[in-house]
Coordinates of C-alpha atoms in Angstrom, one line a residue:
M1 CA 4.0 19.6 -1.4
S2 CA 4.4 16.5 -4.0
H3 CA 4.1 13.3 -2.9
F4 CA 6.4 11.4 -5.5
A5 CA 9.7 11.4 -7.4
Q6 CA 10.0 10.5 -10.9
T7 CA 13.2 8.9 -10.0
A8 CA 14.7 6.8 -6.7
T9 CA 15.8 9.2 -4.4
M10 CA 16.7 6.9 -1.6
L11 CA 18.2 3.6 -3.3
G12 CA 21.5 3.2 -1.7
K13 CA 21.6 5.7 0.9
D14 CA 20.7 5.5 4.6
V15 CA 17.5 7.2 4.8
K16 CA 15.3 7.4 7.9
I17 CA 11.5 6.3 8.2
P18 CA 9.4 9.4 7.7
Q19 CA 7.5 10.3 10.9
H20 CA 3.7 10.7 9.0
P21 CA 2.4 10.0 5.7
D22 CA 2.6 13.5 4.1
E23 CA 5.9 13.6 4.6
A24 CA 6.8 10.4 2.4
V25 CA 8.1 10.0 -1.1
L26 CA 7.0 7.4 -3.2
D27 CA 9.4 6.8 -6.4
A28 CA 8.3 6.3 -9.7
V29 CA 10.8 4.1 -11.8
P30 CA 10.4 3.4 -15.4
N31 CA 8.7 0.0 -16.0
P32 CA 11.5 -1.6 -18.5
Q33 CA 8.3 -4.2 -19.0
A34 CA 5.8 -0.9 -20.3
G35 CA 3.3 -2.3 -22.9
T36 CA 3.7 -5.5 -21.2
L37 CA 0.1 -5.8 -19.0
F38 CA 1.3 -7.9 -15.9
L39 CA 0.4 -7.7 -12.1
A40 CA 3.2 -6.4 -9.5
R41 CA 1.9 -7.4 -6.0
F42 CA 3.9 -6.2 -1.9
A43 CA 2.4 -7.8 0.3
C44 CA 2.7 -6.2 4.0
P45 CA 2.1 -8.7 6.7
E46 CA 3.0 -6.6 9.5
F47 CA 1.6 -2.7 8.9
T48 CA 0.9 -1.2 12.2
S49 CA -0.8 2.3 12.6
L50 CA -2.5 4.3 15.8
C51 CA -5.9 3.9 16.5
P52 CA -6.7 7.6 15.7
V53 CA -9.4 7.8 19.2
T54 CA -7.3 5.6 21.9
G55 CA -3.8 6.2 20.1
Q56 CA -3.1 1.8 20.9
P57 CA -1.6 0.1 17.8
D58 CA -3.8 -1.3 15.1
F59 CA -1.9 -4.1 13.0
G60 CA -2.9 -5.4 9.6
H61 CA -1.7 -7.4 6.4
L62 CA -1.7 -5.6 3.2
V63 CA -1.3 -6.8 -0.3
I64 CA -1.2 -4.3 -2.7
D65 CA -1.4 -5.5 -6.5
Y66 CA -1.0 -3.2 -9.7
A67 CA -0.5 -3.6 -13.2
P68 CA 2.1 -0.8 -14.5
D69 CA 2.1 1.1 -17.0
Q70 CA 5.2 3.4 -17.5
T71 CA 6.2 3.4 -13.9
L72 CA 6.8 1.2 -11.4
V73 CA 6.8 1.7 -7.6
E74 CA 10.3 1.4 -6.0
S75 CA 10.1 -0.4 -3.2
K76 CA 12.4 0.7 -1.0
S77 CA 10.5 3.9 -1.0
L78 CA 7.4 2.2 -0.9
K79 CA 8.3 0.5 2.2
L80 CA 9.4 3.5 4.0
F81 CA 6.3 5.2 3.3
L82 CA 4.3 2.4 5.1
G83 CA 6.9 2.5 8.1
S84 CA 5.7 6.2 8.3
F85 CA 2.3 4.7 8.9
R86 CA 3.3 3.1 12.5
N87 CA 3.3 6.8 14.9
H88 CA 0.0 8.1 13.0
G89 CA -3.7 7.6 14.0
A90 CA -5.8 6.9 11.4
F91 CA -9.1 4.4 10.7
H92 CA -8.2 1.4 8.8
E93 CA -10.3 2.7 6.0
D94 CA -8.5 5.8 5.6
C95 CA -5.2 3.8 6.0
T96 CA -6.3 1.2 3.3
V97 CA -7.9 3.8 0.9
G98 CA -5.4 6.2 1.3
I99 CA -2.3 4.2 0.5
G100 CA -3.7 3.2 -2.7
K101 CA -4.5 6.7 -4.0
R102 CA -1.1 7.3 -3.1
I103 CA 0.3 4.7 -5.1
V104 CA -1.9 5.5 -7.9
E105 CA -1.5 9.4 -7.2
A106 CA 2.9 8.5 -8.1
V107 CA 2.7 5.9 -10.4
K108 CA -0.4 6.4 -12.7
P109 CA -1.0 2.8 -12.9
L110 CA -3.1 1.0 -15.4
W111 CA -5.1 -0.8 -13.0
L112 CA -4.3 -1.2 -8.7
R113 CA -6.5 -3.0 -6.0
I114 CA -5.5 -2.7 -2.0
G115 CA -7.0 -5.7 0.8
G116 CA -6.2 -4.3 3.7
Y117 CA -6.8 -7.3 6.2
W118 CA -6.9 -6.0 9.7
Y119 CA -6.5 -7.7 13.6
P120 CA -9.3 -7.6 15.2
R121 CA -9.8 -4.5 18.0
G122 CA -12.6 -4.4 20.5
G123 CA -13.4 -7.9 18.9
I124 CA -14.2 -7.2 15.2
P125 CA -11.4 -7.6 12.4
I126 CA -12.3 -4.8 10.0
D127 CA -11.3 -5.6 6.2
V128 CA -11.1 -2.9 3.6
F129 CA -10.8 -3.2 -0.2
W130 CA -10.3 -0.9 -3.0
Q131 CA -9.4 -0.8 -6.0
T132 CA -9.1 2.0 -9.3
G133 CA -11.9 0.0 -11.4
P134 CA -12.6 -2.9 -13.6
V135 CA -9.5 -5.3 -13.9
P136 CA -7.8 -5.0 -17.2
E137 CA -9.0 -7.8 -19.4
G138 CA -6.2 -10.1 -19.7
L139 CA -4.7 -9.6 -17.2
W140 CA -4.0 -12.2 -14.6
L141 CA -4.6 -11.6 -11.4
P142 CA -4.5 -13.9 -8.3
D143 CA -6.6 -14.5 -5.2
Q144 CA -4.7 -12.2 -2.4
G145 CA -4.8 -15.3 -0.4
V146 CA -5.2 -13.6 3.1
P147 CA -8.1 -16.1 4.7
A148 CA -11.4 -14.7 6.2
Y149 CA -10.5 -13.7 9.8
R150 CA -10.0 -16.9 12.5
G151 CA -6.9 -16.1 14.4
R152 CA -5.0 -15.7 10.6

């Protein structure tokens, strides 16, 4: 099953949140600024998933930065994809890195990084970071703006 579409399949439609990330489709739409190096950022300060061991909810703040090439991630499809984790059991590392890889599969950006800033469970906050490679020369890369855990 393909996890991405080359057209906006969800815009203007009443679409329910998929029950599982594997059911979610990320839409890739044409980049009107293709050939221009720029950074696009998505922030999801209320991301939720489930602990795969206890079934208890996990809460995180995701920051996704990417330098698009020919296509962009359509934001409604991204919102639905992220929402599909709400009832999905996975470790923080798997959620964070898996989300980054799915976006890369869908839009093939020049570069991507994702920061998963997870709230404590069992007294330990876990922050997870992944990127596709070196930052492209000349790309303005602001700080992700999420402080180290101290009651975020």
